[in-house]
């Protein structure tokens, strides 16, 4: 009994850690999850409603509006509608936080049925509340590499909403911005790549819903490719259904699959979906019921976009629009305008059999159930004290983090300009300014700089005068483009005179341009010599830009949209100044010798050893060779790039688990000679509990090499047994195994018990075992109170800027950048891409001590360069040199192993089969991975070699050609022959 309790507690802790992005709240279905108490509450409220009041539960009314400089709250009208019709919802717009809270407290106070409170807050409540700072635009977030940032933003937005009594936020925008002239989406989108839009939208949605606020994916079926603003007319999208299905609808499918609580339907005319003349998709039964409900399987709430918008109102009177929205299949009608007329028209439609009473009742009960699950049955007044402070408290920190990861270096023809520390006489021209702003002030503080300002009303004469002033011997000129409009009409509000001056100055040598706003403006800058996209124009971004110019940070962002032929999606120079990609000569390598790597890689691909690979060589702290070969799959046209992310397999053991063990060891929190039972309390096997930590690191603990956990879940024919897996996530099935395959989370109990009860052999015998490192991962989690994934990510990867290195990569970056592995035929029965290849690690939720880590070559190299540097990188110390020396030296009398690290054979110089290759020194350490990976660091030559491949794609581990052809050792020998000093 005690064993079960201890095991259960440990499993619960691990579930909380491993399933961080997969908690119950992430599934969305909790908002419409029936329960006995919920059903009772819904029924009791429903019975009290008249016919008119039931219909009114489906209306969302505007709370306020800006008229000139004043904000007007429609409190009198709303109060009247609450008392007469018991309307169901209000949507907050303009006003300050205290006004909004007091308004809601009064409205909720007079409503016998709690109001569902909505907000159109893509950037948080600060998008609407004038005294709250907004979070970054979605396009800015789209410039960031790591989708975990979107999750954090979403979580904070959700917490904001909870604090002020908001239940539904109309976000995220998951429209794909594939039209630069889009007058309504544009910077509101995460970008033009459907994979990134889907991933970042999913993570932002999960953040909000984990905070208990319903997210709303908009604008279905995709508002990105329009040139007409639906606020003023009905946009037309003339695309085939297949085009829409493969592009615009892709993010919606992903968010629906991940459990988004609601979807907002756009006002668009799309003949491929519905040819009814002048009928918006929001009013189309073929779109809402046929496509969204029936084909895509969406079960949550649907909201129309605002029915007062001209895209609908131009063709349908307000009452008619409301009725047609309900007929189409919508649940909630936003800003229907004429409440009395809409109710009357709906009742008429029911009498005319255009709409049934049962359909309306079903919608009402659905809305009431959502209200119950959002906590409206126990509603409390909003606390006014410290409200503004609470709403603002996290914004600046999160905003600055986004900015630091988003700022994008697009062009650099002169490396002396970033950083600017060597420039002695500097000029700054602030376009769009008539006086100093915070960027100019900080620039003056950091550098000796003369500031000039040129606003968008300045004349050609003023431009000529400024050019004369700048011709007075400045070593460099910084050009800042500020205060231009977010939408592209009329050159973003920038005058022709200003654009002409900007172009003339950019043609001069030693100019650096920083664009503080919508990056689409960059299309107007074809001659810029050195260019940085800053995305937003506020003091926090100004500080981040100064940090870039002073060398405190490096640029990490990538352009989320294509702005010109030169600056396409994904553009961005992200080299680390302290670990630069240089020429072979600068790294002490012979470039002519290194060309032999090309023929080895080409032969490996031709002979079917791997469809593609990446080779990196670093020496003396510089990357002297970084090259990609082949494609991601044999039948694919997707070329491998140097940024392609690979499943590292057992290289996880050194890059994650051993690194974590080294850190807690040197901090004094782990004794290598202590029994593991001291750190893994759920181990009931007394003999296992006595195993020393050191023996796990050496693979001398006597544990079996691996346990095929998955086999117990399959029937005799090899197919999954009923009850173990679900094709969609839920509270019960929350452990992602693969695409559309989620394991029952309670089965983790069984997995831990299998480790606990596995056969134990003789201690002191070398048996390479995954179970050794599974237990080491548990030790790290026990000591640090974090998952192995979170610990190494926060301790090593993120501080080093290793944005591609992570467990569970599909939570961090789009699937398209990840190389596929096996087309598995024995367990998951699908092509694996982004889900860990190792089946055991998959059943731990993708995070295990022996496998699960993914990375590209450059990011992976930073960890090992840090080790070669004696524990430092970029001026930050991560480990002590003494710790590194201990773990990377020979530590076993019966094997070649270090502590966690693999090493060369001790008799390598005379061996018939030298490992990893003949020329490595005895100081060398590293590891290999089953998927076709190796990383080797040689301190004697200050040399690092990384080989990434997916040799298991598509047919699995039976493809041994990589080994038979001696690919990795042969490349390593070429590298040693290339050493020149």
mmCIF file of C-alpha atoms in Angstrom, residues 104-461:
data_model
loop_
_atom_site.group_PDB
_atom_site.id
_atom_site.type_symbol
_atom_site.label_atom_id
_atom_site.label_comp_id
_atom_site.label_asym_id
_atom_site.label_seq_id
_atom_site.Cartn_x
_atom_site.Cartn_y
_atom_site.Cartn_z
ATOM 1 C CA UNK A 104 -19.215 44.999 -14.951
ATOM 2 C CA UNK A 105 -19.938 44.934 -11.224
ATOM 3 C CA UNK A 106 -23.073 46.994 -11.783
ATOM 4 C CA UNK A 107 -24.247 44.944 -14.760
ATOM 5 C CA UNK A 108 -23.583 41.592 -13.078
ATOM 6 C CA UNK A 109 -25.316 42.944 -9.987
ATOM 7 C CA UNK A 110 -28.596 43.548 -11.818
ATOM 8 C CA UNK A 111 -28.478 40.388 -13.907
ATOM 9 C CA UNK A 112 -30.200 37.335 -12.453
ATOM 10 C CA UNK A 113 -28.234 35.209 -14.937
ATOM 11 C CA UNK A 114 -24.513 36.045 -14.970
ATOM 12 C CA UNK A 115 -23.224 37.715 -18.086
ATOM 13 C CA UNK A 116 -20.498 36.040 -20.115
ATOM 14 C CA UNK A 117 -17.950 38.837 -20.484
ATOM 15 C CA UNK A 118 -15.908 38.974 -23.694
ATOM 16 C CA UNK A 119 -13.090 41.168 -24.903
ATOM 17 C CA UNK A 120 -11.471 41.650 -28.277
ATOM 18 C CA UNK A 121 -8.003 41.512 -26.748
ATOM 19 C CA UNK A 122 -5.422 40.021 -29.106
ATOM 20 C CA UNK A 123 -2.685 41.873 -27.229
ATOM 21 C CA UNK A 124 -4.380 41.549 -23.858
ATOM 22 C CA UNK A 125 -6.792 43.925 -22.204
ATOM 23 C CA UNK A 126 -4.308 46.697 -23.010
ATOM 24 C CA UNK A 127 -5.588 46.517 -26.578
ATOM 25 C CA UNK A 128 -8.796 48.085 -25.225
ATOM 26 C CA UNK A 129 -8.004 49.609 -21.818
ATOM 27 C CA UNK A 130 -6.118 52.868 -22.209
ATOM 28 C CA UNK A 131 -4.367 52.589 -18.814
ATOM 29 C CA UNK A 132 -3.023 49.070 -19.399
ATOM 30 C CA UNK A 133 0.015 48.344 -21.576
ATOM 31 C CA UNK A 134 -0.654 45.932 -24.427
ATOM 32 C CA UNK A 135 1.387 42.821 -25.030
ATOM 33 C CA UNK A 136 3.313 42.647 -28.331
ATOM 34 C CA UNK A 137 1.509 42.326 -31.640
ATOM 35 C CA UNK A 138 1.182 38.773 -32.910
ATOM 36 C CA UNK A 139 3.472 39.563 -35.851
ATOM 37 C CA UNK A 140 6.201 40.529 -33.379
ATOM 38 C CA UNK A 141 5.708 37.240 -31.540
ATOM 39 C CA UNK A 142 5.863 35.518 -34.929
ATOM 40 C CA UNK A 143 9.451 36.747 -35.319
ATOM 41 C CA UNK A 144 10.460 34.667 -32.286
ATOM 42 C CA UNK A 145 11.824 31.168 -32.816
ATOM 43 C CA UNK A 146 10.312 29.513 -29.740
ATOM 44 C CA UNK A 147 6.538 28.998 -29.454
ATOM 45 C CA UNK A 148 6.903 28.690 -25.673
ATOM 46 C CA UNK A 149 7.018 32.491 -25.741
ATOM 47 C CA UNK A 150 3.501 32.536 -27.226
ATOM 48 C CA UNK A 151 2.340 30.248 -24.408
ATOM 49 C CA UNK A 152 3.700 32.641 -21.769
ATOM 50 C CA UNK A 153 2.012 35.605 -23.442
ATOM 51 C CA UNK A 154 -1.257 33.680 -23.619
ATOM 52 C CA UNK A 155 -1.031 32.640 -19.980
ATOM 53 C CA UNK A 156 -0.480 36.236 -18.877
ATOM 54 C CA UNK A 157 -3.322 37.498 -21.054
ATOM 55 C CA UNK A 158 -5.551 34.848 -19.494
ATOM 56 C CA UNK A 159 -4.546 35.924 -16.003
ATOM 57 C CA UNK A 160 -5.291 39.551 -16.921
ATOM 58 C CA UNK A 161 -8.735 38.559 -18.123
ATOM 59 C CA UNK A 162 -9.455 36.546 -14.979
ATOM 60 C CA UNK A 163 -8.458 39.474 -12.802
ATOM 61 C CA UNK A 164 -11.060 41.787 -14.360
ATOM 62 C CA UNK A 165 -13.867 39.271 -14.807
ATOM 63 C CA UNK A 166 -13.482 38.464 -18.512
ATOM 64 C CA UNK A 167 -14.427 34.944 -19.539
ATOM 65 C CA UNK A 168 -13.804 34.855 -23.301
ATOM 66 C CA UNK A 169 -11.017 36.569 -25.210
ATOM 67 C CA UNK A 170 -11.386 36.851 -28.979
ATOM 68 C CA UNK A 171 -7.847 35.626 -29.616
ATOM 69 C CA UNK A 172 -5.652 34.310 -31.086
ATOM 70 C CA UNK A 173 -5.785 35.488 -34.683
ATOM 71 C CA UNK A 174 -4.814 32.418 -36.725
ATOM 72 C CA UNK A 175 -5.275 33.978 -40.125
ATOM 73 C CA UNK A 176 -2.273 33.472 -42.398
ATOM 74 C CA UNK A 177 -1.071 36.862 -43.580
ATOM 75 C CA UNK A 178 -0.206 35.944 -47.153
ATOM 76 C CA UNK A 179 -1.275 39.327 -48.553
ATOM 77 C CA UNK A 180 1.031 42.247 -47.635
ATOM 78 C CA UNK A 181 -1.721 44.726 -48.522
ATOM 79 C CA UNK A 182 -4.228 43.191 -46.116
ATOM 80 C CA UNK A 183 -5.986 46.186 -44.528
ATOM 81 C CA UNK A 184 -7.461 44.360 -41.551
ATOM 82 C CA UNK A 185 -5.181 41.470 -40.474
ATOM 83 C CA UNK A 186 -1.549 42.272 -41.337
ATOM 84 C CA UNK A 187 0.415 42.761 -38.051
ATOM 85 C CA UNK A 188 -2.369 40.953 -36.159
ATOM 86 C CA UNK A 189 -1.240 37.634 -37.668
ATOM 87 C CA UNK A 190 1.721 35.505 -36.539
ATOM 88 C CA UNK A 191 2.918 35.558 -40.141
ATOM 89 C CA UNK A 192 2.677 33.830 -43.492
ATOM 90 C CA UNK A 193 3.798 30.301 -42.598
ATOM 91 C CA UNK A 194 0.841 28.028 -41.850
ATOM 92 C CA UNK A 195 2.875 25.765 -39.582
ATOM 93 C CA UNK A 196 4.141 28.614 -37.457
ATOM 94 C CA UNK A 197 0.731 30.296 -37.317
ATOM 95 C CA UNK A 198 -0.830 27.005 -36.214
ATOM 96 C CA UNK A 199 1.838 26.284 -33.595
ATOM 97 C CA UNK A 200 2.030 29.768 -32.091
ATOM 98 C CA UNK A 201 -1.749 30.094 -32.172
ATOM 99 C CA UNK A 202 -2.092 26.768 -30.389
ATOM 100 C CA UNK A 203 0.366 27.717 -27.672
ATOM 101 C CA UNK A 204 -1.152 31.151 -27.079
ATOM 102 C CA UNK A 205 -4.575 29.491 -26.923
ATOM 103 C CA UNK A 206 -3.357 26.909 -24.414
ATOM 104 C CA UNK A 207 -1.836 29.622 -22.259
ATOM 105 C CA UNK A 208 -5.142 31.474 -22.010
ATOM 106 C CA UNK A 209 -7.201 28.346 -21.455
ATOM 107 C CA UNK A 210 -4.795 27.057 -18.804
ATOM 108 C CA UNK A 211 -5.556 30.316 -16.997
ATOM 109 C CA UNK A 212 -9.264 29.450 -17.199
ATOM 110 C CA UNK A 213 -10.231 31.857 -19.982
ATOM 111 C CA UNK A 214 -11.852 30.627 -23.175
ATOM 112 C CA UNK A 215 -9.828 31.373 -26.296
ATOM 113 C CA UNK A 216 -11.404 32.111 -29.665
ATOM 114 C CA UNK A 217 -9.638 31.227 -32.915
ATOM 115 C CA UNK A 218 -10.391 33.793 -35.586
ATOM 116 C CA UNK A 219 -11.349 34.576 -38.338
ATOM 117 C CA UNK A 220 -12.651 31.300 -39.779
ATOM 118 C CA UNK A 221 -12.174 30.132 -42.501
ATOM 119 C CA UNK A 222 -9.219 32.524 -42.942
ATOM 120 C CA UNK A 223 -9.096 36.302 -43.386
ATOM 121 C CA UNK A 224 -5.438 36.683 -44.370
ATOM 122 C CA UNK A 225 -5.611 36.913 -48.153
ATOM 123 C CA UNK A 226 -7.904 39.908 -48.632
ATOM 124 C CA UNK A 227 -7.412 43.490 -49.801
ATOM 125 C CA UNK A 228 -10.809 44.760 -48.582
ATOM 126 C CA UNK A 229 -11.620 45.579 -44.972
ATOM 127 C CA UNK A 230 -14.734 43.673 -43.884
ATOM 128 C CA UNK A 231 -15.590 46.567 -41.561
ATOM 129 C CA UNK A 232 -16.501 48.508 -44.704
ATOM 130 C CA UNK A 233 -17.406 45.936 -47.374
ATOM 131 C CA UNK A 234 -17.593 42.210 -48.050
ATOM 132 C CA UNK A 235 -14.164 40.850 -49.070
ATOM 133 C CA UNK A 236 -14.100 38.197 -51.802
ATOM 134 C CA UNK A 237 -11.643 35.278 -51.781
ATOM 135 C CA UNK A 238 -11.511 33.480 -55.123
ATOM 136 C CA UNK A 239 -9.595 30.375 -54.178
ATOM 137 C CA UNK A 240 -10.397 26.730 -54.752
ATOM 138 C CA UNK A 241 -11.552 24.690 -51.808
ATOM 139 C CA UNK A 242 -8.350 22.624 -51.969
ATOM 140 C CA UNK A 243 -6.295 25.783 -51.684
ATOM 141 C CA UNK A 244 -8.299 26.925 -48.676
ATOM 142 C CA UNK A 245 -8.142 23.488 -47.094
ATOM 143 C CA UNK A 246 -4.371 23.171 -47.403
ATOM 144 C CA UNK A 247 -3.498 26.719 -46.332
ATOM 145 C CA UNK A 248 -6.086 28.974 -44.683
ATOM 146 C CA UNK A 249 -7.852 26.223 -42.773
ATOM 147 C CA UNK A 250 -4.706 24.480 -41.556
ATOM 148 C CA UNK A 251 -4.277 26.517 -38.324
ATOM 149 C CA UNK A 252 -7.974 26.165 -37.484
ATOM 150 C CA UNK A 253 -7.751 22.390 -37.853
ATOM 151 C CA UNK A 254 -4.799 22.303 -35.485
ATOM 152 C CA UNK A 255 -6.447 24.490 -32.849
ATOM 153 C CA UNK A 256 -9.666 22.505 -33.079
ATOM 154 C CA UNK A 257 -7.717 19.293 -32.596
ATOM 155 C CA UNK A 258 -5.992 20.821 -29.554
ATOM 156 C CA UNK A 259 -9.285 21.879 -27.993
ATOM 157 C CA UNK A 260 -9.821 25.581 -28.585
ATOM 158 C CA UNK A 261 -12.967 26.629 -26.755
ATOM 159 C CA UNK A 262 -14.495 28.829 -29.433
ATOM 160 C CA UNK A 263 -14.117 30.015 -33.017
ATOM 161 C CA UNK A 264 -15.078 33.378 -34.526
ATOM 162 C CA UNK A 265 -16.491 33.237 -38.029
ATOM 163 C CA UNK A 266 -15.430 35.905 -40.508
ATOM 164 C CA UNK A 267 -17.454 38.049 -42.893
ATOM 165 C CA UNK A 268 -16.042 36.839 -46.210
ATOM 166 C CA UNK A 269 -17.511 35.856 -49.543
ATOM 167 C CA UNK A 270 -15.892 32.608 -50.695
ATOM 168 C CA UNK A 271 -17.642 31.033 -53.710
ATOM 169 C CA UNK A 272 -15.717 27.774 -53.243
ATOM 170 C CA UNK A 273 -17.663 27.319 -49.994
ATOM 171 C CA UNK A 274 -20.985 29.011 -50.737
ATOM 172 C CA UNK A 275 -22.111 30.710 -53.948
ATOM 173 C CA UNK A 276 -25.132 32.429 -52.378
ATOM 174 C CA UNK A 277 -24.814 35.998 -53.627
ATOM 175 C CA UNK A 278 -23.528 38.556 -51.080
ATOM 176 C CA UNK A 279 -23.741 36.056 -48.235
ATOM 177 C CA UNK A 280 -20.854 36.258 -45.801
ATOM 178 C CA UNK A 281 -19.284 33.065 -44.474
ATOM 179 C CA UNK A 282 -20.566 34.070 -41.025
ATOM 180 C CA UNK A 283 -24.110 33.691 -42.358
ATOM 181 C CA UNK A 284 -23.447 30.597 -44.455
ATOM 182 C CA UNK A 285 -24.800 27.265 -43.287
ATOM 183 C CA UNK A 286 -22.398 25.521 -45.654
ATOM 184 C CA UNK A 287 -19.504 27.246 -43.920
ATOM 185 C CA UNK A 288 -20.523 27.125 -40.244
ATOM 186 C CA UNK A 289 -22.441 23.851 -40.058
ATOM 187 C CA UNK A 290 -21.192 22.051 -43.143
ATOM 188 C CA UNK A 291 -17.505 22.895 -43.000
ATOM 189 C CA UNK A 292 -16.672 23.966 -39.440
ATOM 190 C CA UNK A 293 -19.026 21.653 -37.567
ATOM 191 C CA UNK A 294 -19.424 18.590 -39.761
ATOM 192 C CA UNK A 295 -16.187 18.376 -41.729
ATOM 193 C CA UNK A 296 -13.739 19.751 -39.163
ATOM 194 C CA UNK A 297 -15.621 18.354 -36.179
ATOM 195 C CA UNK A 298 -15.668 21.514 -34.074
ATOM 196 C CA UNK A 299 -17.842 21.076 -30.964
ATOM 197 C CA UNK A 300 -17.156 24.346 -29.134
ATOM 198 C CA UNK A 301 -18.883 27.724 -29.244
ATOM 199 C CA UNK A 302 -18.994 29.779 -32.418
ATOM 200 C CA UNK A 303 -19.102 33.565 -32.377
ATOM 201 C CA UNK A 304 -19.937 35.651 -35.413
ATOM 202 C CA UNK A 305 -17.673 38.569 -36.160
ATOM 203 C CA UNK A 306 -19.457 41.840 -35.361
ATOM 204 C CA UNK A 307 -22.785 41.893 -37.216
ATOM 205 C CA UNK A 308 -22.677 45.692 -37.319
ATOM 206 C CA UNK A 309 -19.759 45.497 -39.800
ATOM 207 C CA UNK A 310 -20.589 46.522 -43.354
ATOM 208 C CA UNK A 311 -19.493 43.164 -44.739
ATOM 209 C CA UNK A 312 -22.819 41.891 -43.370
ATOM 210 C CA UNK A 313 -24.916 44.975 -42.629
ATOM 211 C CA UNK A 314 -24.638 46.196 -46.217
ATOM 212 C CA UNK A 315 -26.627 43.211 -47.456
ATOM 213 C CA UNK A 316 -28.655 42.097 -44.407
ATOM 214 C CA UNK A 317 -30.672 44.301 -42.063
ATOM 215 C CA UNK A 318 -29.734 43.711 -38.451
ATOM 216 C CA UNK A 319 -32.604 41.410 -37.578
ATOM 217 C CA UNK A 320 -32.137 39.393 -40.764
ATOM 218 C CA UNK A 321 -28.392 39.053 -40.079
ATOM 219 C CA UNK A 322 -29.079 37.658 -36.607
ATOM 220 C CA UNK A 323 -31.544 35.091 -37.904
ATOM 221 C CA UNK A 324 -29.341 33.985 -40.761
ATOM 222 C CA UNK A 325 -26.380 33.659 -38.349
ATOM 223 C CA UNK A 326 -28.392 31.238 -36.217
ATOM 224 C CA UNK A 327 -29.604 29.312 -39.253
ATOM 225 C CA UNK A 328 -25.966 29.030 -40.360
ATOM 226 C CA UNK A 329 -25.186 27.274 -37.080
ATOM 227 C CA UNK A 330 -23.620 29.988 -34.918
ATOM 228 C CA UNK A 331 -24.076 30.036 -31.156
ATOM 229 C CA UNK A 332 -23.196 33.609 -30.188
ATOM 230 C CA UNK A 333 -24.063 36.712 -32.210
ATOM 231 C CA UNK A 334 -21.655 39.595 -31.706
ATOM 232 C CA UNK A 335 -23.007 43.136 -31.711
ATOM 233 C CA UNK A 336 -26.349 42.340 -33.371
ATOM 234 C CA UNK A 337 -27.527 45.955 -33.061
ATOM 235 C CA UNK A 338 -31.340 45.903 -32.959
ATOM 236 C CA UNK A 339 -32.019 43.522 -30.045
ATOM 237 C CA UNK A 340 -35.795 43.747 -30.156
ATOM 238 C CA UNK A 341 -35.883 43.349 -33.959
ATOM 239 C CA UNK A 342 -33.419 40.432 -33.876
ATOM 240 C CA UNK A 343 -35.487 38.550 -31.307
ATOM 241 C CA UNK A 344 -38.669 39.224 -33.230
ATOM 242 C CA UNK A 345 -37.106 38.041 -36.504
ATOM 243 C CA UNK A 346 -35.801 34.892 -34.837
ATOM 244 C CA UNK A 347 -39.204 33.971 -33.449
ATOM 245 C CA UNK A 348 -40.660 34.541 -36.901
ATOM 246 C CA UNK A 349 -38.034 32.252 -38.443
ATOM 247 C CA UNK A 350 -39.010 29.534 -35.965
ATOM 248 C CA UNK A 351 -42.668 29.886 -36.950
ATOM 249 C CA UNK A 352 -41.686 29.676 -40.613
ATOM 250 C CA UNK A 353 -39.664 26.484 -39.970
ATOM 251 C CA UNK A 354 -36.417 28.147 -41.088
ATOM 252 C CA UNK A 355 -35.103 27.516 -37.609
ATOM 253 C CA UNK A 356 -36.384 25.048 -35.050
ATOM 254 C CA UNK A 357 -37.123 25.648 -31.411
ATOM 255 C CA UNK A 358 -34.951 22.651 -30.562
ATOM 256 C CA UNK A 359 -31.958 24.177 -32.358
ATOM 257 C CA UNK A 360 -32.279 27.402 -30.402
ATOM 258 C CA UNK A 361 -32.732 25.560 -27.103
ATOM 259 C CA UNK A 362 -29.633 23.474 -27.794
ATOM 260 C CA UNK A 363 -27.586 26.618 -28.357
ATOM 261 C CA UNK A 364 -28.905 28.235 -25.185
ATOM 262 C CA UNK A 365 -28.051 25.201 -23.064
ATOM 263 C CA UNK A 366 -24.638 25.055 -24.662
ATOM 264 C CA UNK A 367 -23.976 28.687 -23.729
ATOM 265 C CA UNK A 368 -25.257 28.141 -20.196
ATOM 266 C CA UNK A 369 -23.015 25.090 -19.788
ATOM 267 C CA UNK A 370 -20.036 27.166 -20.900
ATOM 268 C CA UNK A 371 -20.991 29.807 -18.341
ATOM 269 C CA UNK A 372 -21.110 27.202 -15.613
ATOM 270 C CA UNK A 373 -17.726 25.721 -16.532
ATOM 271 C CA UNK A 374 -16.247 29.222 -16.694
ATOM 272 C CA UNK A 375 -17.284 29.670 -13.059
ATOM 273 C CA UNK A 376 -20.191 32.037 -13.550
ATOM 274 C CA UNK A 377 -22.339 30.072 -11.108
ATOM 275 C CA UNK A 378 -20.162 31.393 -8.261
ATOM 276 C CA UNK A 379 -19.485 34.869 -9.584
ATOM 277 C CA UNK A 380 -17.907 37.413 -7.219
ATOM 278 C CA UNK A 381 -17.557 41.191 -7.643
ATOM 279 C CA UNK A 382 -14.325 42.419 -9.211
ATOM 280 C CA UNK A 383 -11.965 43.917 -6.642
ATOM 281 C CA UNK A 384 -11.145 47.477 -7.674
ATOM 282 C CA UNK A 385 -8.168 47.988 -5.365
ATOM 283 C CA UNK A 386 -4.802 47.688 -7.181
ATOM 284 C CA UNK A 387 -6.634 46.703 -10.367
ATOM 285 C CA UNK A 388 -4.557 48.767 -12.804
ATOM 286 C CA UNK A 389 -1.340 47.661 -11.103
ATOM 287 C CA UNK A 390 -2.344 43.989 -11.236
ATOM 288 C CA UNK A 391 -3.260 44.189 -14.914
ATOM 289 C CA UNK A 392 0.090 45.788 -15.777
ATOM 290 C CA UNK A 393 2.381 43.842 -13.466
ATOM 291 C CA UNK A 394 3.649 41.179 -15.897
ATOM 292 C CA UNK A 395 3.439 43.054 -19.177
ATOM 293 C CA UNK A 396 6.823 44.797 -19.246
ATOM 294 C CA UNK A 397 8.871 41.718 -18.330
ATOM 295 C CA UNK A 398 7.137 39.472 -20.856
ATOM 296 C CA UNK A 399 7.160 42.188 -23.489
ATOM 297 C CA UNK A 400 10.888 42.738 -23.160
ATOM 298 C CA UNK A 401 11.510 38.991 -23.359
ATOM 299 C CA UNK A 402 9.532 38.845 -26.618
ATOM 300 C CA UNK A 403 11.386 41.857 -28.003
ATOM 301 C CA UNK A 404 14.783 40.391 -27.148
ATOM 302 C CA UNK A 405 13.949 37.247 -29.069
ATOM 303 C CA UNK A 406 12.172 39.016 -31.936
ATOM 304 C CA UNK A 407 14.588 41.758 -32.983
ATOM 305 C CA UNK A 408 15.912 40.728 -36.392
ATOM 306 C CA UNK A 409 19.188 41.532 -38.117
ATOM 307 C CA UNK A 410 18.276 41.408 -41.806
ATOM 308 C CA UNK A 411 21.402 42.726 -43.467
ATOM 309 C CA UNK A 412 24.948 43.414 -42.329
ATOM 310 C CA UNK A 413 27.530 44.559 -44.853
ATOM 311 C CA UNK A 414 29.676 46.185 -42.188
ATOM 312 C CA UNK A 415 30.344 44.183 -39.025
ATOM 313 C CA UNK A 416 31.765 47.262 -37.270
ATOM 314 C CA UNK A 417 28.252 48.730 -36.922
ATOM 315 C CA UNK A 418 26.839 45.979 -34.696
ATOM 316 C CA UNK A 419 27.952 46.457 -32.038
ATOM 317 C CA UNK A 420 28.764 50.157 -32.356
ATOM 318 C CA UNK A 421 31.302 50.242 -29.550
ATOM 319 C CA UNK A 422 34.271 51.138 -31.815
ATOM 320 C CA UNK A 423 32.550 54.079 -33.525
ATOM 321 C CA UNK A 424 33.797 57.380 -32.122
ATOM 322 C CA UNK A 425 31.717 59.983 -33.975
ATOM 323 C CA UNK A 426 28.129 58.981 -34.595
ATOM 324 C CA UNK A 427 25.031 60.688 -36.000
ATOM 325 C CA UNK A 428 21.444 59.661 -35.479
ATOM 326 C CA UNK A 429 18.518 60.608 -37.723
ATOM 327 C CA UNK A 430 15.105 59.961 -36.229
ATOM 328 C CA UNK A 431 12.532 59.765 -39.026
ATOM 329 C CA UNK A 432 8.989 60.530 -37.925
ATOM 330 C CA UNK A 433 10.268 62.573 -34.989
ATOM 331 C CA UNK A 434 10.299 66.283 -34.301
ATOM 332 C CA UNK A 435 12.070 65.867 -30.985
ATOM 333 C CA UNK A 436 13.965 63.309 -28.960
ATOM 334 C CA UNK A 437 12.393 59.984 -27.982
ATOM 335 C CA UNK A 438 13.632 57.305 -25.581
ATOM 336 C CA UNK A 439 15.749 55.637 -28.281
ATOM 337 C CA UNK A 440 17.572 58.878 -29.043
ATOM 338 C CA UNK A 441 18.046 59.571 -25.338
ATOM 339 C CA UNK A 442 19.507 56.130 -24.691
ATOM 340 C CA UNK A 443 21.686 56.367 -27.785
ATOM 341 C CA UNK A 444 23.103 59.651 -26.492
ATOM 342 C CA UNK A 445 23.706 58.068 -23.114
ATOM 343 C CA UNK A 446 25.657 55.131 -24.559
ATOM 344 C CA UNK A 447 27.544 56.840 -27.407
ATOM 345 C CA UNK A 448 28.909 60.194 -28.458
ATOM 346 C CA UNK A 449 26.096 60.982 -30.878
ATOM 347 C CA UNK A 450 24.595 64.013 -32.607
ATOM 348 C CA UNK A 451 20.824 63.663 -33.047
ATOM 349 C CA UNK A 452 18.747 65.010 -35.927
ATOM 350 C CA UNK A 453 14.994 64.674 -36.425
ATOM 351 C CA UNK A 454 12.932 64.586 -39.597
ATOM 352 C CA UNK A 455 9.169 64.222 -39.286
ATOM 353 C CA UNK A 456 6.723 63.325 -42.037
ATOM 354 C CA UNK A 457 5.710 66.958 -42.599
ATOM 355 C CA UNK A 458 9.272 68.163 -43.283
ATOM 356 C CA UNK A 459 10.091 69.715 -46.661
ATOM 357 C CA UNK A 460 12.617 68.932 -49.397
ATOM 358 C CA UNK A 461 14.595 72.018 -48.339
#
